[in-house]
XYZ file of C-alpha atoms in Angstrom:
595
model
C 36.917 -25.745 29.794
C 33.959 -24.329 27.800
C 34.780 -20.793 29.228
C 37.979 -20.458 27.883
C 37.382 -20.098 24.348
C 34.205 -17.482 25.297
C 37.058 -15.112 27.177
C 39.615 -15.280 24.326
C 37.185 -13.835 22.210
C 35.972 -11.067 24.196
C 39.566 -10.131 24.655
C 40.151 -10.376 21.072
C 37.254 -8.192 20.081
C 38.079 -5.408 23.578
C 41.902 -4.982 21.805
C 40.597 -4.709 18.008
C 38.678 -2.384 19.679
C 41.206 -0.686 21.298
C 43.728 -1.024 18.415
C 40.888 0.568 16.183
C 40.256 3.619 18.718
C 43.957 4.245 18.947
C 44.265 4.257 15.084
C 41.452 6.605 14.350
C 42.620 9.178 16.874
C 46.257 9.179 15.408
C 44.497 9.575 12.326
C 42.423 12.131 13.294
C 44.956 14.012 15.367
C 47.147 13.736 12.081
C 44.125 14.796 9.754
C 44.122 18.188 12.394
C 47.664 18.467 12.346
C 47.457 18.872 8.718
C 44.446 21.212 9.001
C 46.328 23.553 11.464
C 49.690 23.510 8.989
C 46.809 24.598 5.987
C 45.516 27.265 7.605
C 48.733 28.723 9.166
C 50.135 28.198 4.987
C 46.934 29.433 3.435
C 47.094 33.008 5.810
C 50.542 33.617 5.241
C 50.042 33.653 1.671
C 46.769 35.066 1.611
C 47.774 38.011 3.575
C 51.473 38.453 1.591
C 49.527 38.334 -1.699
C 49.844 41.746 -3.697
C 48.008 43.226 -6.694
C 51.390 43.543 -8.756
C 52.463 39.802 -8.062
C 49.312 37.595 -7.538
C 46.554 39.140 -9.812
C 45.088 37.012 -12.529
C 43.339 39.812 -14.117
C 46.031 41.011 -16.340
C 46.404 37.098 -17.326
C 42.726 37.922 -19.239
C 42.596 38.024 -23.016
C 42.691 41.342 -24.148
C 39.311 42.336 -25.106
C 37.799 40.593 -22.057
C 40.400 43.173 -19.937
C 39.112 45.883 -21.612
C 35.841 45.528 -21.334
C 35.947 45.038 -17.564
C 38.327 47.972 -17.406
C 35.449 49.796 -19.487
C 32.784 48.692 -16.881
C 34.534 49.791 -13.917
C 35.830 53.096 -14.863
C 32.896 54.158 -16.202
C 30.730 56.870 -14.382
C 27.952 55.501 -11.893
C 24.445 54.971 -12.768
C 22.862 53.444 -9.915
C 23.508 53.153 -6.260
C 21.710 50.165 -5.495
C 21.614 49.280 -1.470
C 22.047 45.767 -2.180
C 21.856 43.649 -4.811
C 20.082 40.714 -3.579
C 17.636 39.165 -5.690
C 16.483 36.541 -8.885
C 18.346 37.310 -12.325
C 18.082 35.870 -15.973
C 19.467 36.415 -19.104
C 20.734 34.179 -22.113
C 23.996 34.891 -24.069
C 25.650 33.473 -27.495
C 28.879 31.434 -26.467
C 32.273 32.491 -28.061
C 35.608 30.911 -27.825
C 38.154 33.625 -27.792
C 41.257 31.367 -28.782
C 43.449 34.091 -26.838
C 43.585 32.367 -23.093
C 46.937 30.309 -22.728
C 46.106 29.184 -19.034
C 45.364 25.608 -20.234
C 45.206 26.123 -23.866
C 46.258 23.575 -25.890
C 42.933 22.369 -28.078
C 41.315 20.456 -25.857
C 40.000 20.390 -22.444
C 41.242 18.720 -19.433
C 39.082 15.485 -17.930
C 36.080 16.517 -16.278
C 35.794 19.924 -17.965
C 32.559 20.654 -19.680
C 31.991 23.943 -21.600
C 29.334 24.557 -24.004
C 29.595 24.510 -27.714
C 31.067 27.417 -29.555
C 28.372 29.668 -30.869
C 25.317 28.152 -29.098
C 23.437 29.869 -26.824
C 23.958 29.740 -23.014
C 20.707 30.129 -20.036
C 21.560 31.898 -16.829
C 19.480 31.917 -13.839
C 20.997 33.545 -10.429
C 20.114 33.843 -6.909
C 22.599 36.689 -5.438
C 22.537 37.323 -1.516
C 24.261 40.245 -0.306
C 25.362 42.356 2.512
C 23.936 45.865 2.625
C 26.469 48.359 0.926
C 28.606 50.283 3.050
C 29.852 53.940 1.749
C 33.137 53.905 0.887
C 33.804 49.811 0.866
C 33.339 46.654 -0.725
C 30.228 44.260 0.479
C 30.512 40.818 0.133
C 28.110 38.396 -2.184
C 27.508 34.852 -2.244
C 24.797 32.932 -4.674
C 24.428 30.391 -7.317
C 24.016 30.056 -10.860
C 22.513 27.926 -13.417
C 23.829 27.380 -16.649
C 21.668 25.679 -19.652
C 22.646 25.209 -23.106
C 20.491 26.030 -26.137
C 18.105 23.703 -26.118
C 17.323 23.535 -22.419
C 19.791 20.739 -21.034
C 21.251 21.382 -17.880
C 25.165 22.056 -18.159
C 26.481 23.085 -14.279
C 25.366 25.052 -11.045
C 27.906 27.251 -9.854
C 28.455 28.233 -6.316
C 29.434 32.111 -6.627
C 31.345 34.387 -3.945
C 32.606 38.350 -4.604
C 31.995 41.719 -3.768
C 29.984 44.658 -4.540
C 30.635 48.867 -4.580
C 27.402 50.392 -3.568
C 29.476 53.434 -4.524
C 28.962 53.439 -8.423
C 27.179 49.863 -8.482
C 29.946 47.225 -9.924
C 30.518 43.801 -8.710
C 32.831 41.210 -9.139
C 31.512 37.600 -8.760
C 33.821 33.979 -9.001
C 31.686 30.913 -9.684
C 33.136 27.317 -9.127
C 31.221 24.324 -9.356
C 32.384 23.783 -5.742
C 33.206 25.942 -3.047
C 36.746 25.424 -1.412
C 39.158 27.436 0.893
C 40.733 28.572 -2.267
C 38.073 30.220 -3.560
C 38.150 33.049 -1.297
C 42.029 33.178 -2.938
C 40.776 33.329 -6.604
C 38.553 35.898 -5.677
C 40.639 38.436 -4.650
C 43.309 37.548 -7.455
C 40.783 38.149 -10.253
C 40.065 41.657 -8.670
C 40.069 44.397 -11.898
C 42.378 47.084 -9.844
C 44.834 47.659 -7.275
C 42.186 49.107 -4.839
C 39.165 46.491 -5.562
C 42.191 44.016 -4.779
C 42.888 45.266 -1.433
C 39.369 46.166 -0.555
C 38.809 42.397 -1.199
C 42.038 41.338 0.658
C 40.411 42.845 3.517
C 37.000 42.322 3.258
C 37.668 38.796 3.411
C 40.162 38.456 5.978
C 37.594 39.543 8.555
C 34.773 37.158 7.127
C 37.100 34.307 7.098
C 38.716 34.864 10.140
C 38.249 31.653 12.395
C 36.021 30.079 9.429
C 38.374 28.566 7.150
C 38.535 25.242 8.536
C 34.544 24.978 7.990
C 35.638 24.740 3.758
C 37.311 22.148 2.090
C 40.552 21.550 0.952
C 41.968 22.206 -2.605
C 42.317 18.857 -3.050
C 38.913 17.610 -1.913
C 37.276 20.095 -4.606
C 36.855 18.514 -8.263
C 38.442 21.200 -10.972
C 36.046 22.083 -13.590
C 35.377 25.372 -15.704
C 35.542 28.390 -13.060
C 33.994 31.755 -14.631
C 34.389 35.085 -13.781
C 31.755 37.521 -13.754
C 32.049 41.677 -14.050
C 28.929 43.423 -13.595
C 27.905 47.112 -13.545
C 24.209 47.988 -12.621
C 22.098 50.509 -14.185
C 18.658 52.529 -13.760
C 16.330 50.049 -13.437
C 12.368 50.705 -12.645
C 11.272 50.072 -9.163
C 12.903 47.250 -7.199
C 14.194 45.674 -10.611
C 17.842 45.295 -11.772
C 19.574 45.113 -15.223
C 23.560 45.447 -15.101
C 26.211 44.678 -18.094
C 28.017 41.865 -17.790
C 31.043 40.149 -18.899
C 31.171 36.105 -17.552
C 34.762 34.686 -18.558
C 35.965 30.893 -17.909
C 39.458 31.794 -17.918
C 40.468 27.710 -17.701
C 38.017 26.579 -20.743
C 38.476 29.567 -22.774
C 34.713 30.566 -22.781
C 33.071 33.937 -22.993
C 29.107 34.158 -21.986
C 28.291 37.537 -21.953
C 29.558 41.231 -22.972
C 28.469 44.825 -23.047
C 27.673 44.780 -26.163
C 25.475 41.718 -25.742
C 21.740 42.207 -23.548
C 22.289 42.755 -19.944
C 21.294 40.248 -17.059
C 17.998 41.340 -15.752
C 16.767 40.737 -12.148
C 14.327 41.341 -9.394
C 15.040 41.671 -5.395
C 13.608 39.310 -3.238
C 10.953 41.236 -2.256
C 9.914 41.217 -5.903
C 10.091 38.092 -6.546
C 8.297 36.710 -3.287
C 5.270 38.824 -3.991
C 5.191 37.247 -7.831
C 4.817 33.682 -6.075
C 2.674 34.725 -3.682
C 0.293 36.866 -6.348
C 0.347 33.571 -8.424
C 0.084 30.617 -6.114
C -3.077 32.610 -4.851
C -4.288 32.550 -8.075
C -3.952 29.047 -8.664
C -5.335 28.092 -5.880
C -8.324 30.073 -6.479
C -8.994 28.587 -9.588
C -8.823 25.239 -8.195
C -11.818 26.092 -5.956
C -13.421 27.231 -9.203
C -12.506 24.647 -11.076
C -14.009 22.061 -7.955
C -17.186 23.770 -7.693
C -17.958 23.743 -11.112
C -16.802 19.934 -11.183
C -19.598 19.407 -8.391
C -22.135 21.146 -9.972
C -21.026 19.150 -13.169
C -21.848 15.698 -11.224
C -24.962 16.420 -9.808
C -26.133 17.350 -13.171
C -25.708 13.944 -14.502
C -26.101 11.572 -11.362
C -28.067 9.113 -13.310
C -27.188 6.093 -15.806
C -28.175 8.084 -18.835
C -26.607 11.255 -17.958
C -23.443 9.518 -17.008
C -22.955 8.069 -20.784
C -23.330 11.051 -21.968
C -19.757 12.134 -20.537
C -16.584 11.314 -22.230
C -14.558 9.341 -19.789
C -11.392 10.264 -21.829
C -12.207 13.874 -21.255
C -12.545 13.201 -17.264
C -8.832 11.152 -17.792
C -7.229 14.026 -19.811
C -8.324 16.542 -16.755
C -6.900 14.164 -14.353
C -3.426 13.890 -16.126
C -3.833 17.827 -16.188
C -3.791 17.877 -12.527
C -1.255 15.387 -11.913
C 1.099 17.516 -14.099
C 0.103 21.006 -12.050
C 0.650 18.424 -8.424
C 4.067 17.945 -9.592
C 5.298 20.624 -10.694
C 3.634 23.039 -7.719
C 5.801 21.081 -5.651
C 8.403 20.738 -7.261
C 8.102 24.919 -7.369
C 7.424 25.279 -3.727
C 11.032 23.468 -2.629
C 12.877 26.370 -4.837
C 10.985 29.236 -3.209
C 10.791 31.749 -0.167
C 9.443 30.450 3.000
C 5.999 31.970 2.375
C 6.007 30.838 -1.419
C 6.665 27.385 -0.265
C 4.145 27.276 1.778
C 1.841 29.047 -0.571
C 3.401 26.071 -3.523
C 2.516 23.102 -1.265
C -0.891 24.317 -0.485
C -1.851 24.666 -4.206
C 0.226 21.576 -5.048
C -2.011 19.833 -2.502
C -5.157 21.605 -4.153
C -4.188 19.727 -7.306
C -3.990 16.822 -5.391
C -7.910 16.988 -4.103
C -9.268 18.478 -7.626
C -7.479 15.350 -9.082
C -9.451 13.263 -6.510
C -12.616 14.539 -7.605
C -12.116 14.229 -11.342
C -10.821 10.739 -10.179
C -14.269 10.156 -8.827
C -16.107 11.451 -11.257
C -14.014 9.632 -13.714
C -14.719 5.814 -12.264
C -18.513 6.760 -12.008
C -18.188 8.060 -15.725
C -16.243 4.842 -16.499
C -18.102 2.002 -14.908
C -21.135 3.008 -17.352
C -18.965 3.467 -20.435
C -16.549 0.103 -19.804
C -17.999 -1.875 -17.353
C -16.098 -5.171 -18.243
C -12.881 -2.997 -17.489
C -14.025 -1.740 -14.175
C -14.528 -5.453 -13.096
C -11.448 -7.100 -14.380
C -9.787 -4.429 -12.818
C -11.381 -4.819 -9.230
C -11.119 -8.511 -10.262
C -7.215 -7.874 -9.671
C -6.920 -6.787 -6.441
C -4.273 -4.326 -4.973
C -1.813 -5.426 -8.432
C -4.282 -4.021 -10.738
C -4.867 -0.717 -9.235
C -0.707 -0.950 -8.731
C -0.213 -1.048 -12.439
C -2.765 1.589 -13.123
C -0.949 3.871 -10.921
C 2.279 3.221 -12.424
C 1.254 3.568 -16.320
C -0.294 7.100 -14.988
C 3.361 7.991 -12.797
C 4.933 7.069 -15.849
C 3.240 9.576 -18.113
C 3.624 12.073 -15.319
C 7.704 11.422 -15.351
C 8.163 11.572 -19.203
C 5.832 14.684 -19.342
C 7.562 16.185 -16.936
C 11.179 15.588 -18.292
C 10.063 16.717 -21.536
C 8.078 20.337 -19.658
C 11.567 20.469 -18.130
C 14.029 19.971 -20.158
C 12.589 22.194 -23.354
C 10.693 24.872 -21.335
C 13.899 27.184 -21.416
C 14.747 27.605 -25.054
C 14.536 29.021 -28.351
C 15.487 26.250 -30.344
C 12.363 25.784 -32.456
C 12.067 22.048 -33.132
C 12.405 21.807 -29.018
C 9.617 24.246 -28.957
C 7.738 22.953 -31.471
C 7.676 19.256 -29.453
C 7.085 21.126 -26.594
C 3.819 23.020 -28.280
C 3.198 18.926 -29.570
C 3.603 17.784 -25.804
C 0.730 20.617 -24.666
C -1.251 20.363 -27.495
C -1.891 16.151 -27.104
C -2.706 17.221 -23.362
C -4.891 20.250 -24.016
C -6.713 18.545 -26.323
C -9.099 16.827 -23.339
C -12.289 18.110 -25.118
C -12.028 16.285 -28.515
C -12.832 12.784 -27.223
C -16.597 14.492 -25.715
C -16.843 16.222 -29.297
C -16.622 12.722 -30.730
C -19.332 11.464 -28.431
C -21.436 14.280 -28.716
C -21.384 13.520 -32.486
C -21.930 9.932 -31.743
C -24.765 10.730 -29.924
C -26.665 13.299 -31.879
C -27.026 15.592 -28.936
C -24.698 17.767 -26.074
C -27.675 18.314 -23.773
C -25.487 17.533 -20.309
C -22.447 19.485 -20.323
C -23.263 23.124 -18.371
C -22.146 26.154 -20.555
C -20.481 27.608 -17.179
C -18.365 24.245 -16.798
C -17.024 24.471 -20.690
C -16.356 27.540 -20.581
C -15.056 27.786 -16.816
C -12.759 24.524 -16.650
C -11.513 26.071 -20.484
C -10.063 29.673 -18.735
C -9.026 28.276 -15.773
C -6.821 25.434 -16.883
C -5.671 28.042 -19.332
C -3.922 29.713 -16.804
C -0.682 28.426 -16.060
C 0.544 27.398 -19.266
C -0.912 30.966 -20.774
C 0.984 32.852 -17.529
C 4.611 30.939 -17.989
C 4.799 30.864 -21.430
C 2.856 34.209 -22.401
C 3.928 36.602 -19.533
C 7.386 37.745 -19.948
C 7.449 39.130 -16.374
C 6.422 35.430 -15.104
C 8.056 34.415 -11.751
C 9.542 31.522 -13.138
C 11.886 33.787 -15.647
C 10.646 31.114 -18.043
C 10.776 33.043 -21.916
C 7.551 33.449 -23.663
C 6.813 31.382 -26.981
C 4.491 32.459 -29.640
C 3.165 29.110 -29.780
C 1.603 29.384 -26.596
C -1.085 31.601 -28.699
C -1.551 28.513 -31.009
C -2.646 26.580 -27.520
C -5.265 28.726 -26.784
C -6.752 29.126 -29.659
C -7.191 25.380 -30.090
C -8.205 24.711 -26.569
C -10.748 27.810 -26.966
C -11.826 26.490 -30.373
C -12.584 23.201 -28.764
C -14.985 24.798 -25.662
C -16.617 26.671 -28.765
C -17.429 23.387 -30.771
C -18.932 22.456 -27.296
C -20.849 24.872 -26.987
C -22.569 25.247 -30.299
C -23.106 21.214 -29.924
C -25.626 22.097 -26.988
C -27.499 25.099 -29.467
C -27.491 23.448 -32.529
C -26.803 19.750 -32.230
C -24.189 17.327 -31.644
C -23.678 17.328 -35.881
C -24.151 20.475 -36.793
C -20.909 20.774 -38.601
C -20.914 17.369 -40.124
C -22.654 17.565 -43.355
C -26.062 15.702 -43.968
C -25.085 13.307 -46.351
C -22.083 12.474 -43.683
C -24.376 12.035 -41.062
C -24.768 8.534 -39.590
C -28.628 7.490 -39.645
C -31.050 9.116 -36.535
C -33.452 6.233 -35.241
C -37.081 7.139 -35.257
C -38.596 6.117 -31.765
C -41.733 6.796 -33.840
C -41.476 3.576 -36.294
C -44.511 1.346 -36.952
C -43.900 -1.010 -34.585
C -43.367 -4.670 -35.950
C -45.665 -7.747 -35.333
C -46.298 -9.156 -32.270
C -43.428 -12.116 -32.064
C -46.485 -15.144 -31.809
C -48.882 -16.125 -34.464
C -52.083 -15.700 -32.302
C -51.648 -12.504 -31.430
C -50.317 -10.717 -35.032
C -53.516 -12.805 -36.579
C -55.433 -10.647 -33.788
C -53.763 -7.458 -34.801
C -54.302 -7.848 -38.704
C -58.464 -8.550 -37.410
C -58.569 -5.492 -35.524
C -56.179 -2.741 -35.714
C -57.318 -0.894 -32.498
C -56.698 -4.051 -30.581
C -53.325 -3.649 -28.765
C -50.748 -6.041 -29.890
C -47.854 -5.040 -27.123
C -47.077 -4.305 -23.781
C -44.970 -2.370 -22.653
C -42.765 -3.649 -20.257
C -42.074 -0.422 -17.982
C -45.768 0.120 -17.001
C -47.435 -3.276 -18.021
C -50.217 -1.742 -19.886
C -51.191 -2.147 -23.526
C -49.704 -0.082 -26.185
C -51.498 0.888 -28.846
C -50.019 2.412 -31.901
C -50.917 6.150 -32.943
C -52.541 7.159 -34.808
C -55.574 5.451 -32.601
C -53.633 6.122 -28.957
C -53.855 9.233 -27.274
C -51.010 11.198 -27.391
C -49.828 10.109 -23.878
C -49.621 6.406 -24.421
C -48.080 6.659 -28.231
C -45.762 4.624 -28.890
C -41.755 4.227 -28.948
C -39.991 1.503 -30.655
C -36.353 0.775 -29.454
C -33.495 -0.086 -31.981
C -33.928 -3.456 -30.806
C -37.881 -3.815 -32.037
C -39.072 -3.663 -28.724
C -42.343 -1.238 -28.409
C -43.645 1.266 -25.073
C -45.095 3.445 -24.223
C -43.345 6.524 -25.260
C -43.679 8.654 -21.804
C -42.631 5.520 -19.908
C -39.081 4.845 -22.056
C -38.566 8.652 -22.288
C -39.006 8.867 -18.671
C -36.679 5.387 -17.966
C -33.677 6.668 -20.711
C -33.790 9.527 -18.478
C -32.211 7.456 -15.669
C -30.750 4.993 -17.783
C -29.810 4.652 -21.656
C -30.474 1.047 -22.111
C -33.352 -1.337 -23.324
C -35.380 -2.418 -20.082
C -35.788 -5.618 -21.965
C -32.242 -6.501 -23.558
C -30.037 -4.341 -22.139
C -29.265 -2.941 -25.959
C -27.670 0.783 -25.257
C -30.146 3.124 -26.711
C -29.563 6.479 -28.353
C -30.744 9.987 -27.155
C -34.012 11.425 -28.198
C-alpha cells in the first residue's frame, strides 16, 4: 500500500504541470493576439496620419512656434554629413505659462521638471545615419539633464531626423522609448514636408520592428521635450547649432536662439581626446612610480624612514584610490579604444597605489609601531575595517567630485575647491615633521617637484581646460589649487636649502640639542671620584664600539664625544654613523633627533 500515495503525487504534480503549460500558452497566445491587433491598429493610424489633422506643432506656445519656424526657414549655414558626436551646453529654465496640454498649476504624478529660473546641464550622445541629398536621415541618442547645482534630474532616450540639406534637425526625447514614440515624432514635425519626409522615413525603419518596442502602456509618462536644432560653421570636426528644447506636457523651455548654442564634437573628436589623455595619465603614472622607487631606496634604513611623513604617503594613496575610481568609472562611458585605454590607466592607479601602500606600512611601522601590531594582532577583521574606513572615504569623495563637478553654483564650488584642497594638501603633514625635526635632508628635489606636476594633472586638465573630454566647465578656483599645492612643494624645497625652520622665527623655535654637551658624571661613585682625580682618564664607554670615550677637548677629533638627549655619551663617529641606520638610543631606545 506504500506505493499508492507516491503515484498520486506524481500525478498530481504531471497535471499542475500540465494545467500550468496549458495556461501560459493561452496566455501567451492571447498576449500575441493582442500584439498582432497593436500593430495592425498602430499602422493604420500611423500611415492615415496627416500634417493638417495630427500635428502637435501648431499646439506649441507661440513664441516657441516661432522660433522653430525662424530656425527652419532660415538660409543654410552648414552641410554637415552627419551629425554624430558628444554635445554640451547649459541653459536658464523658463516656464512659459502659455501650454494648455496639461496645464492646470501643477504637475501630474511622476512628472519632474526643474525649477523655474534655475539653470539646466545638457550632455548628448547623437548617432546618425549619413545624410542623403534631398531627404531626411534618421537620429537616435540620449541626453542628460542636471539642474544647477549638479544633481541629476532624467536621461532621455532621443529619436528624429536630420536635413543634411541646410543642417536642421528635429529630435523627441522621452524618458523611455515606446512604439509611440516613433508617432510623436512625426506629429511634432515643424512643416508639412518635414512631416511627410518623417512619415516615410520611418515607415521603412520600422517596418517588421515594431513589435521589438514596448507598448504605450508599459512606458511610464514623464516630461517629453522637444528639441529644434539648426547647425552652423563650426571649426574642424566641431559642431555648435541653435536650439530650442520644449517639454510641451510640463510647460518647460531649456534653450532658445537667443540663448548660447549647444556645442559638440564628432566621434572621431572625441575618441582621440580620450585617447590623447588616458596616454597621458598613464604616462605620468610611470613617472610618478619611478620616482616613488627612487624615493624608497633613498631612505631604506630606520633613520631615513622617520624622516617621512606617513600621512603624506596616506594622502597619495587616497589620491590614487580617487584617480582608480573614477578612470573606471570613465572607461565604461567611452569608445571601445578609450575603454580600453580607461581600464589600463585605472589599473595603473591601482599598482602606483600598491607601491605608495608599501612604502606607506614601511614608513608606518617606524613612526607607529604599537598600531602596526595591534593591527596584525587582529587578523583578517582588522585589515577588513581598514579597508572599509578607506572605501568609505573613496564613496563620499566621490559623490561629492560627482555630484558638484558640473556647476556654477558657487557655494557647490566652493565645497568642491574645500573637498580638493583637504586632499591636495598631502605635503603639509611632512612640512610639520620637517619642522619637528630641524632638517629635510631625505626628500629628492626631483620627487617634490615631480609627484607635485604630475598629480596636478587631472584636476588642472578637467577643471582648467575648457576643451576637456569630459565637457566638464572650468572653475577659477582650480587656479587657487595649484597655487597651494605648488606653494607647498616650494616650502619643501627651501626646507632641504635652508632648514626645516627657516620660516619659523628664532624666538619660536623649539630648542636644538647639542650632541656636543659636557657629558655628565659617570652614574657610580668610584668612577666620577676617578674622573674629578684625573680629567684625561676616560669616564665612559661607548656602547656602539666598546672603547673609552674621552671628552674633547683632550680626544682627538675622531673619538669626540656625543651625548644623547637621554645623557648617554659615544663616540661621536660611532652614533653619527648608527642614527644613520637608525634614529634611536642604542642604549634606551629614546628616539633621537637629526644632527
Amino acid at each position: 500500500m506504500s506505493w499508492a500515495p507516491k503515484h498520486f503525487y506524481i500525478a498530481l504534480v504531471v497535471t499542475l504541470y500540465l494545467l500550468f503549460a496549458l495556461g501560459m500558452r493561452w496566455i501567451l497566445a492571447d498576449a500575441a493576439a493582442d500584439r498582432d491587433d497593436f500593430e495592425q491598429a498602430w499602422w493604420l493610424s500611423f500611415r492615415q496620419m496627416t500634417f493638417a489633422r495630427n500635428s502637435t506643432f501648431s499646439a506649441l506656445p507661440d513664441s516657441v512656434r516661432r522660433s522653430a519656424e525662424a530656425l527652419f526657414a532660415a538660409p543654410p549655414a552648414a552641410a554637415h554629413e552627419t551629425i554624430s558626436g558628444q554635445y554640451h551646453g547649459q541653459w536658464p529654465v523658463a516656464y512659459t505659462g502659455q501650454t494648455t496640454a496639461y496645464w492646470n498649476g501643477t504637475l501630474p504624478e511622476g512628472y519632474l521638471r526643474p525649477a523655474n529660473s534655475s539653470n539646466v546641464a545638457l550632455e548628448m550622445s547623437l548617432d546618425a545615419d549619413p545624410a542623403v541629398r534631398g531627404s531626411a536621415s534618421l537620429v537616435s541618442g540620449t541626453a542628460q539633464l542636471r539642474n544647477g547645482v549638479g544633481t541629476y534630474l532624467t536621461t532621455l532616450d532621443l529619436q528624429g531626423l536630420y536635413w543634411g540639406d541646410n543642417g536642421t534637425a528635429m529630435l523627441f526625447g522621452v524618458p523611455e522609448i515606446s512604439a509611440q514614440t516613433a508617432m510623436d515624432v512625426v506629429r511634432a514635425m515643424p512643416s508639412r514636408h518635414a512631416f511627410e519626409q518623417a512619415q516615410a522615413a520611418y515607415s521603412q525603419t520600422l517596418d517588421g520592428q515594431l513589435l521589438s518596442y514596448k507598448l504605450p502602456e508599459e512606458v511610464k509618462d514623464s516630461c517629453s521635450y522637444q528639441m529644434y536644432l539648426r547647425f552652423g560653421a563650426a571649426p574642424g570636426e566641431q559642431y555648435r547649432a541653435q536650439m530650442i528644447m520644449f517639454a510641451p506636457n510640463c510647460d518647460v523651455l531649456l534653450a532658445a536662439p537667443s540663448t548660447q548654442p549647444v556645442a559638440g564634437v564628432t566621434d572621431a573628436v572625441f575618441r582621440q581626446k580620450g585617447t590623447r589623455y588616458f596616454r597621458t595619465a598613464l604616462a605620468l603614472l610611470v613617472v610618478q612610480v619611478v620616482l616613488l622607487l627612487q624615493q624608497s631606496r633613498r631612505t631604506k634604513t630606520h633613520a631615513g624612514l622617520s624622516m617621512i611623513s606617513h600621512y603624506m604617503l596616506l594622502g597619495q594613496v587616497v589620491i590614487d584610490g580617487f584617480g582608480f575610481h573614477l578612470h573606471l568609472i570613465g572607461s565604461m562611458s567611452s569608445g571601445l579604444i578609450n575603454m580600453v585605454l580607461g581600464f589600463v590607466t585605472a589599473v595603473a592607479y591601482l599598482f602606483s597605489m600598491s607601491f605608495n601602500i608599501r612604502y606607506l606600512m614601511g614608513v608606518w611601522r617606524v613612526h607607529r609601531p604599537d598600531s602596526i601590531e595591534a593591527l596584525v594582532s587582529q587578523g583578517r577583521d582588522g585589515i577588513l575595517k581598514l579597508y572599509l574606513r578607506f572605501y568609505a572615504v573613496m564613496a563620499v569623495g566621490l559623490y561629492i567630485i560627482y555630484e558638484f563637478s558640473n556647476t556654477r553654483d558657487m557655494s557647490s564650488q566652493y565645497l568642491l575647491a574645500a573637498i580638493l584642497a583637504a586632499i591636495y594638501s598631502y605635503w603639509l603633514p611632512q612640512i610639520y615633521l620637517n619642522v619637528q625635526r630641524g632638517v629635510n635632508r631625505h626628500l629628492r628635489v626631483d620627487y617634490i617637484i615631480g609627484i607635485t606636476a604630475t598629480r596636478l594633472f587631472v584636476p588642472a586638465y578637467f577643471l582648467a581646460c575648457p576643451d576637456n573630454a569630459a565637457f566638464i566647465r572650468p572653475s577659477p578656483l582650480i587656479w587657487y589649487l595649484v597655487a597651494y599645492n605648488l606653494a607647498q612643494a616650494a616650502v619643501l624645497v627651501l626646507q632641504r636649502l635652508l632648514g626645516g625652520r627657516f620660516f619659523i622665527p628664532p624666538p619660536l623655535r623649539p630648542a636644538e640639542h647639542d650632541y656636543c654637551a659636557v657629558p655628565p658624571p659617570p652614574a657610580d661613585e668610584e668612577s666620577r671620584i676617578d674622573a674629578e682625580q684625573d680629567a684625561s682618564d676616560p669616564a665612559h664607554t661607548c656602547s656602539i664600539c666598546l672603547m673609552p670615550v674621552v671628552a674633547a677637548p683632550l680626544a682627538e677629533p675622531a673619538a669626540a664625544h656625543a651625548v644623547t638627549p637621554c645623557l648617554h655619551v659615544y663616540h661621536g663617529e660611532c652614533l653619527a654613523s648608527w642614527m644613520e641606520i637608525k634614529l634611536e638610543c642604542p642604549v634606551c631606545r629614546t628616539p633621537l633627533p637629526p644632527t
